mmCIF file of C-alpha atoms in Angstrom:
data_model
loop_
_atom_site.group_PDB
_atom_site.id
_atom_site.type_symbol
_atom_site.label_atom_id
_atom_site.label_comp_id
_atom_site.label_asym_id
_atom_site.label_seq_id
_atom_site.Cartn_x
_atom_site.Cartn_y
_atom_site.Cartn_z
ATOM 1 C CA UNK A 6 185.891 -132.205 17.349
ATOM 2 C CA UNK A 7 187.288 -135.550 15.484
ATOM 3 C CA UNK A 8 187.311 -136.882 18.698
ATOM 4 C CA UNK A 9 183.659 -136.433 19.565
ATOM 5 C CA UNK A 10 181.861 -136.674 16.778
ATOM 6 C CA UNK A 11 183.478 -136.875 13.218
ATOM 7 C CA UNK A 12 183.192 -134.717 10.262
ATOM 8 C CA UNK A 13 180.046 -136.742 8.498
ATOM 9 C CA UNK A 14 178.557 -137.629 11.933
ATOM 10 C CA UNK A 15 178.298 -133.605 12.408
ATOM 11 C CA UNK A 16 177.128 -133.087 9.152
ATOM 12 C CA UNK A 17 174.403 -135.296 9.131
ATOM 13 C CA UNK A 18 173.231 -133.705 12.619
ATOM 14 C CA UNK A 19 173.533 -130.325 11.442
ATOM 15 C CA UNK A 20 171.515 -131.731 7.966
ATOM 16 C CA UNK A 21 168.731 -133.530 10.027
ATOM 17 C CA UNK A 22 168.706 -130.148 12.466
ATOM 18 C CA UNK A 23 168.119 -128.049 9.985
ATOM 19 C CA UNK A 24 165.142 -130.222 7.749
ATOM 20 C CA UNK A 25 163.358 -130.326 10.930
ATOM 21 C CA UNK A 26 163.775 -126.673 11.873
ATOM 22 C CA UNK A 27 162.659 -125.559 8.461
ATOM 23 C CA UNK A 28 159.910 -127.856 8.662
ATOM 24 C CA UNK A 29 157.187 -125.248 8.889
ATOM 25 C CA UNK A 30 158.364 -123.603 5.768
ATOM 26 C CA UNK A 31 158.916 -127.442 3.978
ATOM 27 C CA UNK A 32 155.776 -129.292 4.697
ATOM 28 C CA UNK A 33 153.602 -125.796 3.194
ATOM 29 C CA UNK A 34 153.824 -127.340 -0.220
ATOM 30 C CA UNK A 35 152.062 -130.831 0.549
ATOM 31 C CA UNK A 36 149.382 -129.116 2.756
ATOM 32 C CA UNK A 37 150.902 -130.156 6.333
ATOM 33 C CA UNK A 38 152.698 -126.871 7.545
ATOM 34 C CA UNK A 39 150.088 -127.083 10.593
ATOM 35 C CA UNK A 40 151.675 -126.750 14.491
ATOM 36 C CA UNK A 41 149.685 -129.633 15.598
ATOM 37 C CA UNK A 42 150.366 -132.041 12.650
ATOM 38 C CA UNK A 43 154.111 -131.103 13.086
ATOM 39 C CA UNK A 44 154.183 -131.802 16.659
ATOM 40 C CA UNK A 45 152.746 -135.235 15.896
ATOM 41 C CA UNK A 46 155.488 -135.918 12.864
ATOM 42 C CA UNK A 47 158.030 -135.042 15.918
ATOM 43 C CA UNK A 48 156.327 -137.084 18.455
ATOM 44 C CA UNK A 49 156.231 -140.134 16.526
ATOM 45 C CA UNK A 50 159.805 -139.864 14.963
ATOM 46 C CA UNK A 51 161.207 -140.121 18.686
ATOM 47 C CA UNK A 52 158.867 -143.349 19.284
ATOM 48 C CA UNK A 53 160.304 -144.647 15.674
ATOM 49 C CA UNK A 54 164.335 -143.402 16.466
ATOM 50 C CA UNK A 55 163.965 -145.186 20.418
ATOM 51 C CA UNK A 56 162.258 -148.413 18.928
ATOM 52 C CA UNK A 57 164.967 -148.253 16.097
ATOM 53 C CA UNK A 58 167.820 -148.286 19.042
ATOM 54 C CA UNK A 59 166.191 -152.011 19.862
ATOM 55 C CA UNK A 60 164.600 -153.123 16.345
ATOM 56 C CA UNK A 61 167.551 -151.980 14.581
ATOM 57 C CA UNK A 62 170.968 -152.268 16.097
ATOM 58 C CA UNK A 63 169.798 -155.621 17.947
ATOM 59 C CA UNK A 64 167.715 -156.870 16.273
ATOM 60 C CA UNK A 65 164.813 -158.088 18.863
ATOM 61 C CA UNK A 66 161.528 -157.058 17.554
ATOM 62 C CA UNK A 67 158.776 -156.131 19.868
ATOM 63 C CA UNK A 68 155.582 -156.041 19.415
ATOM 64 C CA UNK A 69 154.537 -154.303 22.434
ATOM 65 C CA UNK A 70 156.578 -151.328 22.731
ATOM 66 C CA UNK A 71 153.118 -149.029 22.816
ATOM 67 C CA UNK A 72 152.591 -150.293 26.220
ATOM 68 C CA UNK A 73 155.870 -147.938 27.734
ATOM 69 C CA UNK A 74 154.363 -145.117 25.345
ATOM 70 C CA UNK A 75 150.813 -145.373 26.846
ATOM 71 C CA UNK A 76 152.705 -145.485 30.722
ATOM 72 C CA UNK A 77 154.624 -142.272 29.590
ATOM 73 C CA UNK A 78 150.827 -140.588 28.668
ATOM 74 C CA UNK A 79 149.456 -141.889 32.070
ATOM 75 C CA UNK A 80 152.820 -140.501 33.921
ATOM 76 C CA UNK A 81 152.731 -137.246 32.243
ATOM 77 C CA UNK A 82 149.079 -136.739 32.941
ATOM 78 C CA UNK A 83 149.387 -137.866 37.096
ATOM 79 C CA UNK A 84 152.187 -135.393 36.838
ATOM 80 C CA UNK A 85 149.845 -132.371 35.479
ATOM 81 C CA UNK A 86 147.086 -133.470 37.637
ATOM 82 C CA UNK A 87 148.969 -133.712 41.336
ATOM 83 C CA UNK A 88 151.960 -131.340 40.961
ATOM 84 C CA UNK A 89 152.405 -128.943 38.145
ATOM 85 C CA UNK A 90 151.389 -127.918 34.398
ATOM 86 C CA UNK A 91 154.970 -127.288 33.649
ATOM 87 C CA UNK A 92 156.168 -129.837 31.401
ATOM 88 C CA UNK A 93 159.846 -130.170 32.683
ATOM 89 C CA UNK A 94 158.515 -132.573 35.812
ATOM 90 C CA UNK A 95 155.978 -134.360 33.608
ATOM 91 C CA UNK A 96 158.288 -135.549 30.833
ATOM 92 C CA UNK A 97 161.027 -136.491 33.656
ATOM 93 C CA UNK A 98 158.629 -138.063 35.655
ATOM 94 C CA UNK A 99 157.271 -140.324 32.757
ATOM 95 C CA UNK A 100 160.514 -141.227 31.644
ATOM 96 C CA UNK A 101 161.230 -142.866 34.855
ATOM 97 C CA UNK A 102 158.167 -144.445 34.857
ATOM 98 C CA UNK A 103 158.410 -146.202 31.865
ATOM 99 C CA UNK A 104 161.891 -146.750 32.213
ATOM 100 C CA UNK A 105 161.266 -148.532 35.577
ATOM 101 C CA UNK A 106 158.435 -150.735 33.569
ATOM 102 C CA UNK A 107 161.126 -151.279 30.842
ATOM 103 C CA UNK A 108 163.322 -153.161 33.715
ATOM 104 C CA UNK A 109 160.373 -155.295 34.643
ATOM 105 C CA UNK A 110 159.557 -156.307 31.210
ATOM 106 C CA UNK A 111 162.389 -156.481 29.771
ATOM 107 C CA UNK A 112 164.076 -158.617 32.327
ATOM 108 C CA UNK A 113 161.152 -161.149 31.588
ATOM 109 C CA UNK A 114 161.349 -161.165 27.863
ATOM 110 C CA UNK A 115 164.679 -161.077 27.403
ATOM 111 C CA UNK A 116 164.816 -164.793 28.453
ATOM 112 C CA UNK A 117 163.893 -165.806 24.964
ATOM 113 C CA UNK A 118 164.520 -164.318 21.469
ATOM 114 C CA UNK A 119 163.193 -164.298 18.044
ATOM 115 C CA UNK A 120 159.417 -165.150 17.857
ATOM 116 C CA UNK A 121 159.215 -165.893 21.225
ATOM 117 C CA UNK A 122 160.616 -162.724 22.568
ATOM 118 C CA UNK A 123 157.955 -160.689 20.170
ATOM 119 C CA UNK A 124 155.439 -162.701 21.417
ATOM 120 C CA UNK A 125 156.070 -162.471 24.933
ATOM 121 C CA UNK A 126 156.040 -158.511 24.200
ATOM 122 C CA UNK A 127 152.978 -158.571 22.432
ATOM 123 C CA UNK A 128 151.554 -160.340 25.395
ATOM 124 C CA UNK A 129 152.518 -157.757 28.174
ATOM 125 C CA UNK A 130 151.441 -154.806 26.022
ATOM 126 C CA UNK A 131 148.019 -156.300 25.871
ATOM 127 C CA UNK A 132 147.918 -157.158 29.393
ATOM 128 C CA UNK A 133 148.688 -153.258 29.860
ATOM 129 C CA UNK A 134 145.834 -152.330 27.511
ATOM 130 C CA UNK A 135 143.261 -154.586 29.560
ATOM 131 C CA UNK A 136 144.659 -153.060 32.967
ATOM 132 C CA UNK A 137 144.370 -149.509 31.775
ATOM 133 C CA UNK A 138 140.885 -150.278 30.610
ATOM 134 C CA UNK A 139 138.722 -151.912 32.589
ATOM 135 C CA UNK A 140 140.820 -153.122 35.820
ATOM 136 C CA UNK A 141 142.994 -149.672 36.785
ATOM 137 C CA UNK A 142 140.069 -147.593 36.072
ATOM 138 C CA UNK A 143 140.602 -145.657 39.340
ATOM 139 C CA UNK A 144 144.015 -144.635 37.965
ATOM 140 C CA UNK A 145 142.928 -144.495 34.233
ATOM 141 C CA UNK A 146 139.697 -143.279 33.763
ATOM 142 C CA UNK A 147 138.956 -146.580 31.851
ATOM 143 C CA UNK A 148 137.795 -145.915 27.997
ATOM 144 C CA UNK A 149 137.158 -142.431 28.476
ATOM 145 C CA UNK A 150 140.475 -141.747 29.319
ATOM 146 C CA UNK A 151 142.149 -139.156 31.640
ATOM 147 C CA UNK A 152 141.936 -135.368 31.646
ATOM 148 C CA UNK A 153 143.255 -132.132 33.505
ATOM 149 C CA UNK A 154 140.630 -130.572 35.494
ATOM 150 C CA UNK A 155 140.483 -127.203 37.380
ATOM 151 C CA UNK A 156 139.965 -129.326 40.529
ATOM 152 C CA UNK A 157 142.867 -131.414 40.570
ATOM 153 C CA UNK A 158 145.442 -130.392 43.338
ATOM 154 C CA UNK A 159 148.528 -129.569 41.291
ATOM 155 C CA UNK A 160 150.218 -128.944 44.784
ATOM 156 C CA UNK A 161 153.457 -127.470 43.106
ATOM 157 C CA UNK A 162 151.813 -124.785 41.480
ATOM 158 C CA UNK A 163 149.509 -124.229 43.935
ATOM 159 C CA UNK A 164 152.498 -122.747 46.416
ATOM 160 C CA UNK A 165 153.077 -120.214 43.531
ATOM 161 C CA UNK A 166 149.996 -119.419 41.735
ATOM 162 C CA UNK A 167 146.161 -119.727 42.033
ATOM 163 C CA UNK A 168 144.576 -121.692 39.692
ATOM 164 C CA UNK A 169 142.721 -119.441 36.921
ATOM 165 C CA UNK A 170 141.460 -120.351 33.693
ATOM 166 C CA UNK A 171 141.644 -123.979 31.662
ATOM 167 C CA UNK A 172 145.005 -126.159 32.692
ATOM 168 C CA UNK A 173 146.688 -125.882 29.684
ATOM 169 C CA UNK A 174 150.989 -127.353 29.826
ATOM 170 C CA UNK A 175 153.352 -125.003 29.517
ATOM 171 C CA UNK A 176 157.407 -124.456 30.009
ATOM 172 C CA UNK A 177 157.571 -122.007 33.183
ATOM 173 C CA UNK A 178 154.744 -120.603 32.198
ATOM 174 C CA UNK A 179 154.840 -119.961 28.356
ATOM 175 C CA UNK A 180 151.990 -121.781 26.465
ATOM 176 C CA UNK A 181 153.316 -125.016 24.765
ATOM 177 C CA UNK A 182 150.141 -124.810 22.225
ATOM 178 C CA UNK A 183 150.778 -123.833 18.316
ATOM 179 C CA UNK A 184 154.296 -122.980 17.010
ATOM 180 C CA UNK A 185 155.744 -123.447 20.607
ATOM 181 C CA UNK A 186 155.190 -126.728 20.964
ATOM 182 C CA UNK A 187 156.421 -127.350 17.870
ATOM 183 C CA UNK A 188 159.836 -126.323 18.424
ATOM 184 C CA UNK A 189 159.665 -127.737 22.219
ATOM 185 C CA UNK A 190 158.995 -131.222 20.643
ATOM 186 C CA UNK A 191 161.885 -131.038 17.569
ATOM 187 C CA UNK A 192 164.456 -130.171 20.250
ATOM 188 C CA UNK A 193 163.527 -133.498 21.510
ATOM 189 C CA UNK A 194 163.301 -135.123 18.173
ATOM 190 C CA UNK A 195 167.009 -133.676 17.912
ATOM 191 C CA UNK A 196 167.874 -134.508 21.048
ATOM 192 C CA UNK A 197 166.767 -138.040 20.835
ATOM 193 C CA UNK A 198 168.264 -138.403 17.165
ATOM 194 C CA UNK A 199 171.854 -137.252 18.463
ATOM 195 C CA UNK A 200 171.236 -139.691 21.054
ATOM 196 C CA UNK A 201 170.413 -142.326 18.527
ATOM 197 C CA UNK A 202 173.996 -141.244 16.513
ATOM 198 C CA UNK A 203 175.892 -141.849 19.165
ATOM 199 C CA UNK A 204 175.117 -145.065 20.603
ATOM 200 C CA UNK A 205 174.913 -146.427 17.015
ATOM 201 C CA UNK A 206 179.003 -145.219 16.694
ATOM 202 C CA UNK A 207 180.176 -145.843 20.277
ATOM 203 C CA UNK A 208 181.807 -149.272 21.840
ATOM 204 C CA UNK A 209 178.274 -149.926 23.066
ATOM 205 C CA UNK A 210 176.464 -149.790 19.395
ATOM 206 C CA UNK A 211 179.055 -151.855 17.981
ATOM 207 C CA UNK A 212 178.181 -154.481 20.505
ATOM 208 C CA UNK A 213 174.042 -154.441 19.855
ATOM 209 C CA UNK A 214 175.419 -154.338 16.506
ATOM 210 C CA UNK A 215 177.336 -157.679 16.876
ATOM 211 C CA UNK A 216 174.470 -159.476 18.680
ATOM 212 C CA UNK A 217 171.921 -158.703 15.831
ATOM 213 C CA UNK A 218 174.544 -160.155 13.778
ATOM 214 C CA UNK A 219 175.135 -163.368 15.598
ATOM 215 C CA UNK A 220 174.220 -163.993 19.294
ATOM 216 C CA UNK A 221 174.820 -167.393 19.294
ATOM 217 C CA UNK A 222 178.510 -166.960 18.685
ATOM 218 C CA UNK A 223 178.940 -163.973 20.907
ATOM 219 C CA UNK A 224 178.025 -166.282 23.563
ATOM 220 C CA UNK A 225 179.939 -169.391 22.614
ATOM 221 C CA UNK A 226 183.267 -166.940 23.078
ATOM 222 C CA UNK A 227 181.884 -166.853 27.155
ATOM 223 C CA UNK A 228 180.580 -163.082 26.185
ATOM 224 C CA UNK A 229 177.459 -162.064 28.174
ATOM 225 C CA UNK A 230 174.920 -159.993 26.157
ATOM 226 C CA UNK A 231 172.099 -160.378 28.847
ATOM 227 C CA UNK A 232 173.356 -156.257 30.021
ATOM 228 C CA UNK A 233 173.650 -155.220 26.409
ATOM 229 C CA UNK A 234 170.522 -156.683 25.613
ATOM 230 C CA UNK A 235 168.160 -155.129 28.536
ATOM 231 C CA UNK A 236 170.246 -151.420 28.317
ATOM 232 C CA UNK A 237 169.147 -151.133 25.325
ATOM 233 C CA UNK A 238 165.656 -152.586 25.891
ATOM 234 C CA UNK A 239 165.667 -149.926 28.748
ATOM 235 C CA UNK A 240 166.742 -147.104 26.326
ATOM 236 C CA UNK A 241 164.136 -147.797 23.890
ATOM 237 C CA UNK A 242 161.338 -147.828 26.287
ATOM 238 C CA UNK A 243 161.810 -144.703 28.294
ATOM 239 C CA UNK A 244 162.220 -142.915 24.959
ATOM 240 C CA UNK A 245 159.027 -144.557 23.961
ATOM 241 C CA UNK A 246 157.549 -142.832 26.678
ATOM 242 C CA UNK A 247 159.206 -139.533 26.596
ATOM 243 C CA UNK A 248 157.409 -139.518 23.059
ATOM 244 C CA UNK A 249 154.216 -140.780 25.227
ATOM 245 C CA UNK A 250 154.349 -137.589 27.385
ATOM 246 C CA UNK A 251 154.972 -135.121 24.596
ATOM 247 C CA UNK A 252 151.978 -136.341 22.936
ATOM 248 C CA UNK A 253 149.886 -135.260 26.534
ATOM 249 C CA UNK A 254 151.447 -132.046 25.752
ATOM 250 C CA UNK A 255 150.146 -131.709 22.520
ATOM 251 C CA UNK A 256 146.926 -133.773 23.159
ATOM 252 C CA UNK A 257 146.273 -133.185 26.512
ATOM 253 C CA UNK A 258 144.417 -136.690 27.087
ATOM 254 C CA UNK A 259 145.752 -140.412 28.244
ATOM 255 C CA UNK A 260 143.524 -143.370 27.031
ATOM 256 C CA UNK A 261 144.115 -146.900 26.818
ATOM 257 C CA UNK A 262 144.223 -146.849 23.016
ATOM 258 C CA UNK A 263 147.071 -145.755 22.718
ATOM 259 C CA UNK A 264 148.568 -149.009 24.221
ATOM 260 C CA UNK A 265 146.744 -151.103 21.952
ATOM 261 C CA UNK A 266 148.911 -153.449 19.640
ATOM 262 C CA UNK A 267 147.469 -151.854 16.594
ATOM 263 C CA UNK A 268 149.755 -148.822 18.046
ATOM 264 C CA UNK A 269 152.459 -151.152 18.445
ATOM 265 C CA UNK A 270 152.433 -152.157 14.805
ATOM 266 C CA UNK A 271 152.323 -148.578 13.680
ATOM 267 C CA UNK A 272 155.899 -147.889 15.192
ATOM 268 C CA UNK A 273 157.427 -151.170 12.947
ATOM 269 C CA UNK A 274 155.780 -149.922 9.908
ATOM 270 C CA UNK A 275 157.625 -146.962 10.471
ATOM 271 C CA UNK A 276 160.893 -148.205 11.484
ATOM 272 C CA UNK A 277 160.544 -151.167 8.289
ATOM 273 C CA UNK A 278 159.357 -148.292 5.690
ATOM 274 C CA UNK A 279 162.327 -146.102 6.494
ATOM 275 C CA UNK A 280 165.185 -148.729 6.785
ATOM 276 C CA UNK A 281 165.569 -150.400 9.812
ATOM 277 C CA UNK A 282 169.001 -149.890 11.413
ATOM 278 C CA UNK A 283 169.483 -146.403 9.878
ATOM 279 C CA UNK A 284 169.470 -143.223 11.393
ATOM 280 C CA UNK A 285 167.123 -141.069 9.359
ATOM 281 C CA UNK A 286 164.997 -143.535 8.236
ATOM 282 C CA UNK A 287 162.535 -144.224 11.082
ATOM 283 C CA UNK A 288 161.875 -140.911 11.207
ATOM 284 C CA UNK A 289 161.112 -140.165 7.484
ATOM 285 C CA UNK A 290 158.755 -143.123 7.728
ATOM 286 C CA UNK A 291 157.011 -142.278 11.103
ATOM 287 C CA UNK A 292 156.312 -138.654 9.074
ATOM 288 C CA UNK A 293 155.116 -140.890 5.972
ATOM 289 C CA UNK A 294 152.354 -142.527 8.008
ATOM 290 C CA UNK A 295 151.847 -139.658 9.997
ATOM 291 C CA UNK A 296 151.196 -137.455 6.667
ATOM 292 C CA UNK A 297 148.886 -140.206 5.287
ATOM 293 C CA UNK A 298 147.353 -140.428 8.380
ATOM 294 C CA UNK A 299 146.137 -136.879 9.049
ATOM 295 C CA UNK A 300 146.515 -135.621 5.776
ATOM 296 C CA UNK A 301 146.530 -138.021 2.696
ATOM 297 C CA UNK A 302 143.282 -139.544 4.438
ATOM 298 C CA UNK A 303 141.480 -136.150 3.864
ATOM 299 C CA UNK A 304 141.132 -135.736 0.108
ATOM 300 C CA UNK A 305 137.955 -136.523 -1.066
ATOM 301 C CA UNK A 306 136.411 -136.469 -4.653
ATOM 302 C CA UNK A 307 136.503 -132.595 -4.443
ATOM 303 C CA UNK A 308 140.228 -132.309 -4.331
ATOM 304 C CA UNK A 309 140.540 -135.256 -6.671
ATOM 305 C CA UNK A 310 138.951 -132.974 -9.324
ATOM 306 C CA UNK A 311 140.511 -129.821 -8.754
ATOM 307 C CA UNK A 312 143.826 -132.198 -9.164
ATOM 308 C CA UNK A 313 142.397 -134.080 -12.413
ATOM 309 C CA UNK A 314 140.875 -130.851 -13.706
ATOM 310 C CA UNK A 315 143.090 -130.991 -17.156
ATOM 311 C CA UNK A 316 141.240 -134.261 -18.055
ATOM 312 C CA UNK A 317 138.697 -134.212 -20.493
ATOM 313 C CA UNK A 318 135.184 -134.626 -18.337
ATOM 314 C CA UNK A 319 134.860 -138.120 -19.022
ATOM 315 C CA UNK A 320 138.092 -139.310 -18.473
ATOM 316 C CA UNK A 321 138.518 -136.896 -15.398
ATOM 317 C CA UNK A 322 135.053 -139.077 -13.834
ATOM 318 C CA UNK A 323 136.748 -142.096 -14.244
ATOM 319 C CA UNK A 324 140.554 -141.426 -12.962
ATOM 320 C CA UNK A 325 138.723 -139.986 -9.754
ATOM 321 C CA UNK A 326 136.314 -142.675 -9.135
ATOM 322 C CA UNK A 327 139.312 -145.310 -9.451
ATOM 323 C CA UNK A 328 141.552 -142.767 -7.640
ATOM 324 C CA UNK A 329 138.794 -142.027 -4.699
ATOM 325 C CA UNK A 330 139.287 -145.488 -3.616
ATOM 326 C CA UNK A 331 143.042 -145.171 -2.010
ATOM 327 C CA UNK A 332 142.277 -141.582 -0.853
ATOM 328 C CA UNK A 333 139.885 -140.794 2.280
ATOM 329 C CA UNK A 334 138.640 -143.703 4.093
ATOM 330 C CA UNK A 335 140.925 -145.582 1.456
ATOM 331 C CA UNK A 336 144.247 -144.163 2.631
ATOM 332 C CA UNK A 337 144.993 -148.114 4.176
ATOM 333 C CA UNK A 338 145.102 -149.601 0.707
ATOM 334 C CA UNK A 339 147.342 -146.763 -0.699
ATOM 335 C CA UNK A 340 150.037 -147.020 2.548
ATOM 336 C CA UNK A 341 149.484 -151.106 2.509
ATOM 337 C CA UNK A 342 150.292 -151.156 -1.185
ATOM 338 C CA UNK A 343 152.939 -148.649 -0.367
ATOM 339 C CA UNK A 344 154.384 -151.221 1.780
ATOM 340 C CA UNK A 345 154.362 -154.172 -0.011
ATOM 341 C CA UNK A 346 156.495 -152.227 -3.058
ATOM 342 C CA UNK A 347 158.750 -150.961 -0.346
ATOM 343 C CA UNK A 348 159.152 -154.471 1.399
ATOM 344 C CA UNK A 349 159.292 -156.170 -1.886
ATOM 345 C CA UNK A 350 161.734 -153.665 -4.010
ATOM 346 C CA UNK A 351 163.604 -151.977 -1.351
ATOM 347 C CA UNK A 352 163.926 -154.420 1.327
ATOM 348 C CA UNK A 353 166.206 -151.822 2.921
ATOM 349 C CA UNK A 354 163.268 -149.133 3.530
ATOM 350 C CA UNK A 355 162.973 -145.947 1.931
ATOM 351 C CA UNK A 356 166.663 -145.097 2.915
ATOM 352 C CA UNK A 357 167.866 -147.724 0.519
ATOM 353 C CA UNK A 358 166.312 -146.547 -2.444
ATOM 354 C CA UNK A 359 168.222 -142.723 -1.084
ATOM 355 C CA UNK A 360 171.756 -144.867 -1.417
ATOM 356 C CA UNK A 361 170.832 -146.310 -4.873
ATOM 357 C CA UNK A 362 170.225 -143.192 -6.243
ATOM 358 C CA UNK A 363 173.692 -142.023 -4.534
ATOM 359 C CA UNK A 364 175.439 -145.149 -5.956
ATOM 360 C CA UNK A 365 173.740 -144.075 -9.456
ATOM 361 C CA UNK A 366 174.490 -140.598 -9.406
ATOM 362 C CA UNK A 367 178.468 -141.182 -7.893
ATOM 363 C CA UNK A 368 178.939 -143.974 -10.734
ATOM 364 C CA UNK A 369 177.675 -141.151 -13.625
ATOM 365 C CA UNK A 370 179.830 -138.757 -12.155
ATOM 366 C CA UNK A 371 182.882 -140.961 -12.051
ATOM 367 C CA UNK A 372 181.658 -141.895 -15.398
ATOM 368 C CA UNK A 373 182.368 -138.306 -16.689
ATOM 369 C CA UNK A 374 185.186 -137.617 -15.429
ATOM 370 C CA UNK A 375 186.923 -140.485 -16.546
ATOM 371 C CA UNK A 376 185.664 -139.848 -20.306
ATOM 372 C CA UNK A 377 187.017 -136.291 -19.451
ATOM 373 C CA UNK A 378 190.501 -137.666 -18.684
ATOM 374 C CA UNK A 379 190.085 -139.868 -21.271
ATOM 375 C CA UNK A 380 189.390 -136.892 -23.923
ATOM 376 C CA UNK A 381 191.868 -134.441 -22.502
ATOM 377 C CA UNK A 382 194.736 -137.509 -23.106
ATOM 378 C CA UNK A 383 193.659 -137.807 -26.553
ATOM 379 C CA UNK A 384 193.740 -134.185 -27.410
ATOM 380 C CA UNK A 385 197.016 -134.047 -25.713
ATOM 381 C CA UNK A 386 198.263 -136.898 -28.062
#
């Protein structure tokens, strides 16, 4: 087993497998043990973990990396609309897809780096949102976006089946909807995350990981990182849209907003809020903005006070008047101040602050045993 994977490697997978199995039963106390909400904290941690493969162990930041998200929606739904509601050929399909628009874009932008590769990015992602929404209507459905319908052709499952009720995805014909889903997206998530693990520790990682360190030198020493470079570019993107597809599975619907660069700079918050270059991070913060998102963004001046209800009445008006402005339609201002302490305090993400606390808690308990030793000497003097 050393030789595959070692002893903390397997830990931390079998850690990380079993938080997000035991999510249901985890998330019940903050009010977000709900299939669909799940599904979404899944969806979004495989986006975060595939743009962490580029962001992180490279270092190239793109600012367009919702465009191969929004082709793996528009793959997945072509898929359910001309050959079959099963999810297998759907996912597969827009994997390729986006991979294949990876290559293209990629092999562009990876002509220049730093700003100018983020820009360039940036640039074809909104070229992909215009396409989708006004030009490729035919293929997109424009601003309304695309949809199953009974009367699409769906030719595999026509040689099997007849078409009868509302196309809903499935896996070989169970349902994919409520606590299904759920666990078909986290074996993804996990699959995606051991994926993650082992690039990060193989020959290949160690040479992203050099490049983010210093390019310039690796090629001085006559060292191309051109391959390097565009594999992983080509990594991150199809799992950008194999997180694209998943979310037609959940939400069965493919719009152009979800290529928009505000989507785009969603997926860096995430990565930046849970440490970029880690492992679990992305994916703690793509469930932090997910959870303030869908959930935080909720509470409203009831709940505030039911929560306040120990305050005197006075007092209790006041904390929820000054507290009802970072809740609900305020929930910006409390993840944008979020942000700023993380960016400012723990420049590492949130995964830093996890290793201070470590470093804290190993130097107390070194710190006790040595004042153990230290008494037990004595006494034995």
């Amino acid at each position: 087993m050393s030789n595959f994977m070692s002893r903390k490697d397997l830990t931390l997978f079998l850690g990380f497998a079993a938080v997000v199995l035991l999510l249901p039963i985890l998330a019940t106390p903050f009010g977000a043990a709900y299939p669909d909400l799940l599904q979404r904290f899944m969806i979004f941690g495989i986006f975060a973990v595939g743009f962490n493969i580029l962001f992180g162990l490279t270092g190239y930041l793109s600012f367009g990396h919702a465009a191969f998200f929004g082709v793996g929606s528009y793959a997945a739904m072509w898929s359910f609309k001309l050959l079959s509601l099963n999810a297998i050929p759907a996912i597969l399909f827009a994997v390729v897809m986006s991979g294949l628009f990876a290559v293209a874009v990629g092999y562009v932008s990876l002509r220049r780096s730093g700003i100018y590769f983020s820009i360039l990015t940036l640039a074809f992602a909104q070229m992909s949102y215009n396409l989708a929404y006004s030009v490729l209507t035919p293929i997109t459905n424009g601003e309304t976006g695309l949809r199953m319908t009974l009367s699409d052709p769906r030719v595999i499952d026509g040689l099997f089946t007849s078409a009868s009720g509302a196309p809903v995805p499935s896996l070989f014909g169970m349902s994919l909807s409520g606590w299904n889903g759920f666990y078909f997206t986290a074996i993804f998530l996990l699959a995606t995350f051991f994926l993650s693990m082992r690039i990060s520790n193989s020959p290949f990682g160690m040479m992203l990981k050099g490049i983010k360190s210093n390019q310039n030198r690796m090629n001085y020493t006559g060292f191309n990182t051109r391959p390097y470079t565009l594999t992983a570019f080509i990594i991150s993107g199809m799992l950008a849209g194999l997180a694209g597809s998943l979310l037609v599975v959940t939400d069965p619907l493919a719009g152009a907003e979800r290529m928009q660069w505000t989507a785009s700079g969603e997926v860096v918050l995430m990565t930046i809020l849970g440490g970029v270059g880690t492992l679990v991070g992305p994916v703690i913060g793509a469930w932090l903005i997910k959870y303030f998102e869908n959930i935080f963004s909720s509470f409203n001046d009831n709940v505030l006070n039911n929560f306040y209800s120990f305050l005197p009445d006075g007092l209790r008006e006041v904390v929820v008047a000054v507290s009802g402005k970072f809740v609900g339609e305020g929930w910006h201002l409390s993840l944008g101040l979020l942000f700023v302490l993380i960016v400012v305090f723990l420049p590492g993400g949130i995964m830093e602050g996890v290793r201070r606390i470590g470093a804290r808690f190993g130097h107390m308990r070194k710190g006790s045993k040595s004042s153990a030793r230290v008494g037990a000497t004595a006494a034995v003097g």
